Amino acid sequence: MDSHDNSTTDEVLHASHIKDMKALADKHVSELQAVHDKSLANEKTKSAGGLKRIQLSLRKELSDAKDKAAEDLRSERGASAKLKQSLSQNISDLEQQLQTSKTDFNKAQAANTKRYG
């Protein structure tokens, strides 16, 4: 019976040892999972911050591009207005020259008619 008691005691000790090892392994797994979860949360936070910076940078670039396009448009409108004004002045000058030429032609024709009858 003594060997049976020793065998039972060894089995109980062995089972207790396995239970303790399992508990220790579970504890390590939980600790590793906590470290992993914390690391993942930190990476998510860094990624979110990086994305936010990229988004802000792109918004700034878009805003700058819009401002430049608006400035270019204003500049082109100003150039167009100056060109239009210059063309209008040229047309007025040409119309004046045409009128002067017509008047001179009419005078010359009247003089020729008077002279040659």
Coordinates of N, CA, C and O in Angstrom, one line a residue:
M1 N 0.8 -1.2 0.0 CA 0.0 0.0 0.0 C 0.9 1.3 0.0 O 0.4 2.3 -0.5
D2 N 2.0 1.1 0.6 CA 2.9 2.2 0.7 C 3.3 2.7 -0.7 O 3.4 3.9 -1.0
S3 N 3.6 1.8 -1.6 CA 4.0 2.2 -3.0 C 2.8 2.8 -3.7 O 2.9 3.7 -4.5
H4 N 1.6 2.3 -3.4 CA 0.4 2.9 -3.9 C 0.2 4.4 -3.5 O -0.1 5.3 -4.2
D5 N 0.4 4.6 -2.2 CA 0.4 5.9 -1.6 C 1.4 6.8 -2.2 O 1.2 8.0 -2.5
N6 N 2.6 6.3 -2.4 CA 3.7 7.1 -3.1 C 3.4 7.4 -4.5 O 3.6 8.5 -5.0
S7 N 2.8 6.4 -5.2 CA 2.4 6.6 -6.6 C 1.3 7.7 -6.7 O 1.4 8.5 -7.5
T8 N 0.3 7.6 -5.8 CA -0.7 8.6 -5.8 C -0.2 10.0 -5.4 O -0.5 11.0 -6.0
T9 N 0.7 10.0 -4.5 CA 1.3 11.3 -4.1 C 2.2 11.9 -5.2 O 2.1 13.1 -5.5
D10 N 2.9 11.0 -5.9 CA 3.7 11.5 -7.1 C 2.8 12.0 -8.2 O 3.1 13.0 -8.8
E11 N 1.6 11.3 -8.4 CA 0.7 11.8 -9.4 C 0.1 13.1 -9.0 O -0.1 14.0 -9.9
V12 N -0.2 13.3 -7.7 CA -0.8 14.5 -7.3 C 0.2 15.6 -7.4 O -0.1 16.7 -7.9
L13 N 1.5 15.3 -7.0 CA 2.6 16.3 -7.2 C 2.8 16.7 -8.6 O 3.0 17.8 -9.0
H14 N 2.8 15.6 -9.5 CA 3.0 15.8 -10.9 C 1.9 16.7 -11.5 O 2.1 17.7 -12.2
A15 N 0.6 16.4 -11.1 CA -0.5 17.1 -11.6 C -0.5 18.6 -11.1 O -0.8 19.5 -11.8
S16 N 0.0 18.8 -9.8 CA 0.1 20.1 -9.3 C 1.2 20.9 -10.0 O 1.0 22.1 -10.3
H17 N 2.3 20.2 -10.3 CA 3.4 20.8 -11.0 C 2.9 21.2 -12.4 O 3.2 22.3 -12.9
I18 N 2.2 20.4 -13.1 CA 1.7 20.7 -14.5 C 0.7 21.9 -14.4 O 0.7 22.8 -15.2
K19 N -0.2 21.9 -13.4 CA -1.1 23.0 -13.2 C -0.3 24.3 -13.0 O -0.7 25.3 -13.5
D20 N 0.7 24.2 -12.1 CA 1.5 25.4 -11.9 C 2.2 25.9 -13.1 O 2.3 27.1 -13.4
M21 N 2.7 25.0 -13.9 CA 3.4 25.3 -15.2 C 2.4 25.9 -16.2 O 2.7 26.9 -16.9
K22 N 1.2 25.4 -16.2 CA 0.2 25.9 -17.1 C -0.2 27.3 -16.7 O -0.3 28.2 -17.5
A23 N -0.3 27.5 -15.4 CA -0.7 28.8 -14.9 C 0.4 29.8 -15.2 O 0.2 31.0 -15.6
L24 N 1.7 29.4 -15.1 CA 2.8 30.3 -15.4 C 2.8 30.6 -16.9 O 3.0 31.7 -17.3
A25 N 2.6 29.6 -17.7 CA 2.6 29.8 -19.2 C 1.4 30.7 -19.6 O 1.6 31.6 -20.4
D26 N 0.2 30.5 -18.9 CA -0.9 31.4 -19.2 C -0.6 32.9 -18.8 O -0.9 33.8 -19.5
K27 N 0.1 33.0 -17.7 CA 0.5 34.3 -17.2 C 1.5 35.0 -18.3 O 1.3 36.2 -18.6
H28 N 2.5 34.2 -18.8 CA 3.4 34.7 -19.8 C 2.7 35.1 -21.1 O 2.9 36.1 -21.7
V29 N 1.7 34.2 -21.5 CA 1.0 34.5 -22.7 C 0.2 35.8 -22.5 O 0.1 36.7 -23.4
S30 N -0.5 36.0 -21.3 CA -1.2 37.2 -21.1 C -0.3 38.4 -21.1 O -0.7 39.5 -21.6
E31 N 0.8 38.3 -20.5 CA 1.8 39.4 -20.5 C 2.2 39.8 -21.9 O 2.3 40.9 -22.3
L32 N 2.5 38.7 -22.7 CA 3.0 39.0 -24.1 C 1.8 39.6 -24.9 O 2.0 40.5 -25.7
Q33 N 0.6 39.1 -24.6 CA -0.6 39.7 -25.3 C -0.8 41.1 -24.9 O -1.0 42.0 -25.8
A34 N -0.6 41.5 -23.7 CA -0.7 42.9 -23.2 C 0.4 43.8 -23.9 O 0.1 44.9 -24.3
V35 N 1.6 43.3 -24.0 CA 2.7 44.0 -24.6 C 2.4 44.2 -26.1 O 2.5 45.3 -26.6
H36 N 1.9 43.1 -26.7 CA 1.5 43.2 -28.1 C 0.4 44.2 -28.3 O 0.5 45.0 -29.3
D37 N -0.6 44.1 -27.5 CA -1.8 45.0 -27.6 C -1.3 46.5 -27.5 O -1.7 47.4 -28.2
K38 N -0.4 46.7 -26.5 CA 0.1 48.1 -26.3 C 0.9 48.6 -27.5 O 0.7 49.7 -27.9
S39 N 1.7 47.7 -28.0 CA 2.6 48.0 -29.2 C 1.7 48.3 -30.4 O 1.9 49.3 -31.1
L40 N 0.6 47.5 -30.6 CA -0.3 47.7 -31.7 C -1.0 49.0 -31.5 O -1.2 49.8 -32.5
A41 N -1.5 49.3 -30.3 CA -2.1 50.6 -30.0 C -1.2 51.8 -30.3 O -1.6 52.8 -30.9
N42 N 0.1 51.7 -29.9 CA 1.0 52.7 -30.2 C 1.2 52.9 -31.7 O 1.3 54.0 -32.2
E43 N 1.3 51.8 -32.4 CA 1.5 51.9 -33.9 C 0.3 52.5 -34.6 O 0.4 53.3 -35.5
K44 N -0.9 52.1 -34.1 CA -2.1 52.8 -34.6 C -2.1 54.3 -34.4 O -2.5 55.0 -35.2
T45 N -1.7 54.7 -33.2 CA -1.7 56.1 -32.8 C -0.7 56.8 -33.7 O -1.0 57.9 -34.3
K46 N 0.5 56.2 -33.9 CA 1.5 56.8 -34.8 C 1.0 56.9 -36.2 O 1.2 57.9 -36.9
S47 N 0.4 55.8 -36.7 CA -0.1 55.8 -38.1 C -1.2 56.9 -38.2 O -1.3 57.6 -39.2
A48 N -2.1 57.0 -37.3 CA -3.2 58.0 -37.3 C -2.6 59.4 -37.4 O -3.0 60.2 -38.1
G49 N -1.6 59.6 -36.5 CA -0.9 60.9 -36.5 C -0.2 61.2 -37.9 O -0.3 62.3 -38.4
G50 N 0.4 60.2 -38.4 CA 1.1 60.3 -39.7 C 0.1 60.7 -40.8 O 0.3 61.5 -41.7
L51 N -1.0 59.9 -40.8 CA -2.1 60.2 -41.8 C -2.7 61.6 -41.6 O -3.0 62.3 -42.6
K52 N -2.8 62.0 -40.4 CA -3.4 63.4 -40.1 C -2.4 64.4 -40.7 O -2.8 65.4 -41.3
R53 N -1.1 64.2 -40.5 CA -0.1 65.2 -41.0 C -0.1 65.2 -42.5 O -0.1 66.3 -43.1
I54 N -0.2 64.0 -43.1 CA -0.3 64.0 -44.6 C -1.6 64.7 -45.1 O -1.5 65.4 -46.0
Q55 N -2.7 64.4 -44.4 CA -3.9 65.1 -44.8 C -3.8 66.6 -44.7 O -4.2 67.3 -45.6
L56 N -3.3 67.1 -43.6 CA -3.1 68.5 -43.4 C -2.2 69.1 -44.5 O -2.4 70.2 -45.0
S57 N -1.1 68.4 -44.8 CA -0.2 68.8 -45.8 C -0.8 68.9 -47.2 O -0.7 69.9 -47.9
L58 N -1.6 67.9 -47.5 CA -2.4 67.9 -48.8 C -3.4 69.0 -48.9 O -3.6 69.6 -49.9
R59 N -4.1 69.2 -47.7 CA -5.0 70.3 -47.7 C -4.3 71.7 -47.9 O -4.8 72.5 -48.7
K60 N -3.1 71.8 -47.3 CA -2.4 73.1 -47.5 C -1.9 73.2 -49.0 O -2.0 74.3 -49.6
E61 N -1.4 72.1 -49.6 CA -1.0 72.2 -51.0 C -2.2 72.5 -51.9 O -2.1 73.3 -52.8
L62 N -3.4 71.9 -51.6 CA -4.6 72.2 -52.4 C -5.0 73.7 -52.2 O -5.3 74.4 -53.2
S63 N -4.9 74.2 -51.0 CA -5.3 75.6 -50.7 C -4.3 76.5 -51.5 O -4.7 77.5 -52.1
D64 N -3.0 76.2 -51.4 CA -2.0 77.0 -52.1 C -2.2 77.0 -53.6 O -2.1 78.0 -54.3
A65 N -2.5 75.8 -54.1 CA -2.8 75.6 -55.6 C -4.0 76.5 -56.0 O -4.0 77.1 -57.0
K66 N -5.0 76.4 -55.2 CA -6.2 77.2 -55.5 C -5.9 78.7 -55.4 O -6.3 79.5 -56.3
D67 N -5.1 79.1 -54.4 CA -4.7 80.6 -54.3 C -3.9 81.0 -55.6 O -4.1 82.0 -56.1
K68 N -3.0 80.1 -56.0 CA -2.2 80.4 -57.1 C -3.0 80.5 -58.4 O -2.9 81.4 -59.2
A69 N -4.0 79.6 -58.5 CA -4.8 79.6 -59.7 C -5.7 80.8 -59.7 O -5.9 81.5 -60.8
A70 N -6.2 81.3 -58.6 CA -7.0 82.5 -58.5 C -6.1 83.7 -58.9 O -6.6 84.6 -59.6
E71 N -4.9 83.7 -58.4 CA -4.0 84.8 -58.7 C -3.6 84.9 -60.2 O -3.6 85.9 -60.8
D72 N -3.4 83.7 -60.7 CA -3.1 83.6 -62.2 C -4.3 84.1 -63.0 O -4.1 84.8 -64.0
L73 N -5.5 83.7 -62.6 CA -6.7 84.1 -63.3 C -6.9 85.6 -63.2 O -7.2 86.3 -64.2
R74 N -6.6 86.2 -62.0 CA -6.7 87.7 -61.9 C -5.7 88.3 -62.8 O -6.0 89.3 -63.4
S75 N -4.5 87.8 -62.8 CA -3.4 88.4 -63.6 C -3.8 88.3 -65.1 O -3.6 89.2 -65.8
E76 N -4.3 87.1 -65.5 CA -4.7 87.0 -66.9 C -5.9 87.9 -67.2 O -6.0 88.5 -68.3
R77 N -6.8 88.1 -66.3 CA -7.9 89.0 -66.5 C -7.4 90.4 -66.7 O -7.9 91.2 -67.5
G78 N -6.4 90.8 -65.9 CA -5.8 92.1 -66.0 C -5.1 92.3 -67.3 O -5.3 93.3 -68.0
A79 N -4.4 91.3 -67.7 CA -3.7 91.3 -69.0 C -4.7 91.4 -70.1 O -4.5 92.2 -71.1
S80 N -5.8 90.6 -70.0 CA -6.8 90.7 -71.0 C -7.5 92.0 -71.1 O -7.7 92.5 -72.2
A81 N -7.7 92.6 -70.0 CA -8.3 94.0 -69.9 C -7.4 95.0 -70.6 O -7.9 95.8 -71.4
K82 N -6.1 94.9 -70.3 CA -5.1 95.8 -70.9 C -5.1 95.6 -72.4 O -5.0 96.6 -73.2
L83 N -5.1 94.4 -72.8 CA -5.1 94.0 -74.2 C -6.3 94.6 -74.9 O -6.2 95.2 -76.0
K84 N -7.4 94.4 -74.3 CA -8.7 94.9 -74.9 C -8.7 96.4 -75.0 O -9.1 96.9 -76.0
Q85 N -8.2 97.0 -74.0 CA -8.1 98.5 -74.0 C -7.2 99.0 -75.1 O -7.5 99.9 -75.8
S86 N -6.0 98.3 -75.3 CA -5.1 98.6 -76.3 C -5.7 98.4 -77.7 O -5.6 99.2 -78.6
L87 N -6.4 97.3 -77.8 CA -7.1 97.0 -79.1 C -8.2 98.0 -79.4 O -8.3 98.5 -80.5
S88 N -8.9 98.4 -78.4 CA -9.9 99.5 -78.6 C -9.3 100.8 -79.0 O -9.8 101.5 -79.9
Q89 N -8.2 101.1 -78.4 CA -7.5 102.3 -78.8 C -7.0 102.3 -80.2 O -7.1 103.2 -81.0
N90 N -6.4 101.1 -80.6 CA -6.0 100.9 -82.0 C -7.1 101.0 -82.9 O -7.0 101.7 -84.0
I91 N -8.3 100.4 -82.6 CA -9.4 100.5 -83.5 C -9.9 102.0 -83.6 O -10.2 102.5 -84.7
S92 N -9.9 102.7 -82.5 CA -10.3 104.1 -82.5 C -9.3 104.9 -83.4 O -9.8 105.8 -84.2
D93 N -8.0 104.6 -83.2 CA -7.0 105.3 -84.0 C -7.2 105.0 -85.5 O -7.2 105.9 -86.4
L94 N -7.5 103.8 -85.8 CA -7.7 103.4 -87.2 C -9.0 104.0 -87.8 O -9.0 104.5 -89.0
E95 N -10.0 104.0 -87.0 CA -11.3 104.7 -87.4 C -11.0 106.2 -87.7 O -11.5 106.7 -88.7
Q96 N -10.3 106.8 -86.8 CA -9.9 108.2 -87.0 C -9.1 108.4 -88.3 O -9.4 109.4 -89.0
Q97 N -8.1 107.6 -88.5 CA -7.3 107.7 -89.7 C -8.2 107.5 -91.0 O -8.0 108.1 -92.0
L98 N -9.1 106.5 -90.9 CA -10.0 106.2 -92.0 C -10.9 107.5 -92.3 O -11.1 107.9 -93.4
Q99 N -11.4 108.0 -91.2 CA -12.2 109.3 -91.4 C -11.4 110.4 -92.0 O -11.9 111.1 -92.9
T100 N -10.2 110.6 -91.5 CA -9.3 111.6 -92.1 C -9.0 111.3 -93.5 O -9.1 112.2 -94.4
S101 N -8.8 110.1 -93.9 CA -8.5 109.7 -95.3 C -9.7 109.9 -96.1 O -9.6 110.4 -97.3
K102 N -10.9 109.6 -95.6 CA -12.1 109.9 -96.4 C -12.3 111.3 -96.7 O -12.6 111.8 -97.8
T103 N -12.1 112.1 -95.6 CA -12.2 113.6 -95.7 C -11.2 114.1 -96.7 O -11.6 114.9 -97.6
D104 N -10.0 113.7 -96.6 CA -8.9 114.1 -97.5 C -9.3 113.7 -99.0 O -9.1 114.5 -99.9
F105 N -9.8 112.5 -99.1 CA -10.1 112.0 -100.4 C -11.3 112.8 -101.0 O -11.2 113.2 -102.2
N106 N -12.3 113.1 -100.2 CA -13.4 113.9 -100.7 C -12.9 115.3 -101.1 O -13.4 115.8 -102.1
K107 N -12.1 115.9 -100.3 CA -11.5 117.2 -100.6 C -10.7 117.1 -102.0 O -10.9 118.0 -102.8
A108 N -9.9 116.1 -102.1 CA -9.1 115.9 -103.3 C -10.1 115.7 -104.5 O -9.8 116.3 -105.6
Q109 N -11.1 114.9 -104.3 CA -12.0 114.7 -105.4 C -12.8 115.9 -105.8 O -13.0 116.2 -107.0
A110 N -13.2 116.7 -104.8 CA -13.9 118.0 -105.0 C -12.9 118.9 -105.7 O -13.4 119.6 -106.7
A111 N -11.7 119.0 -105.4 CA -10.7 119.9 -106.0 C -10.5 119.4 -107.5 O -10.4 120.3 -108.4
N112 N -10.4 118.1 -107.7 CA -10.3 117.6 -109.1 C -11.5 117.9 -109.9 O -11.4 118.3 -111.1
T113 N -12.6 117.8 -109.3 CA -13.9 118.1 -110.0 C -13.9 119.5 -110.4 O -14.3 119.9 -111.5
K114 N -13.6 120.4 -109.5 CA -13.5 121.8 -109.7 C -12.5 122.2 -110.7 O -12.8 123.0 -111.6
R115 N -11.4 121.5 -110.7 CA -10.3 121.8 -111.6 C -10.6 121.2 -113.0 O -10.3 121.9 -114.0
Y116 N -11.1 120.0 -113.1 CA -11.3 119.3 -114.4 C -12.7 119.2 -114.8 O -13.0 118.6 -115.8
G117 N -13.6 119.6 -114.0 CA -14.9 119.7 -114.2 C -15.9 118.8 -114.5 O -16.6 118.3 -115.1

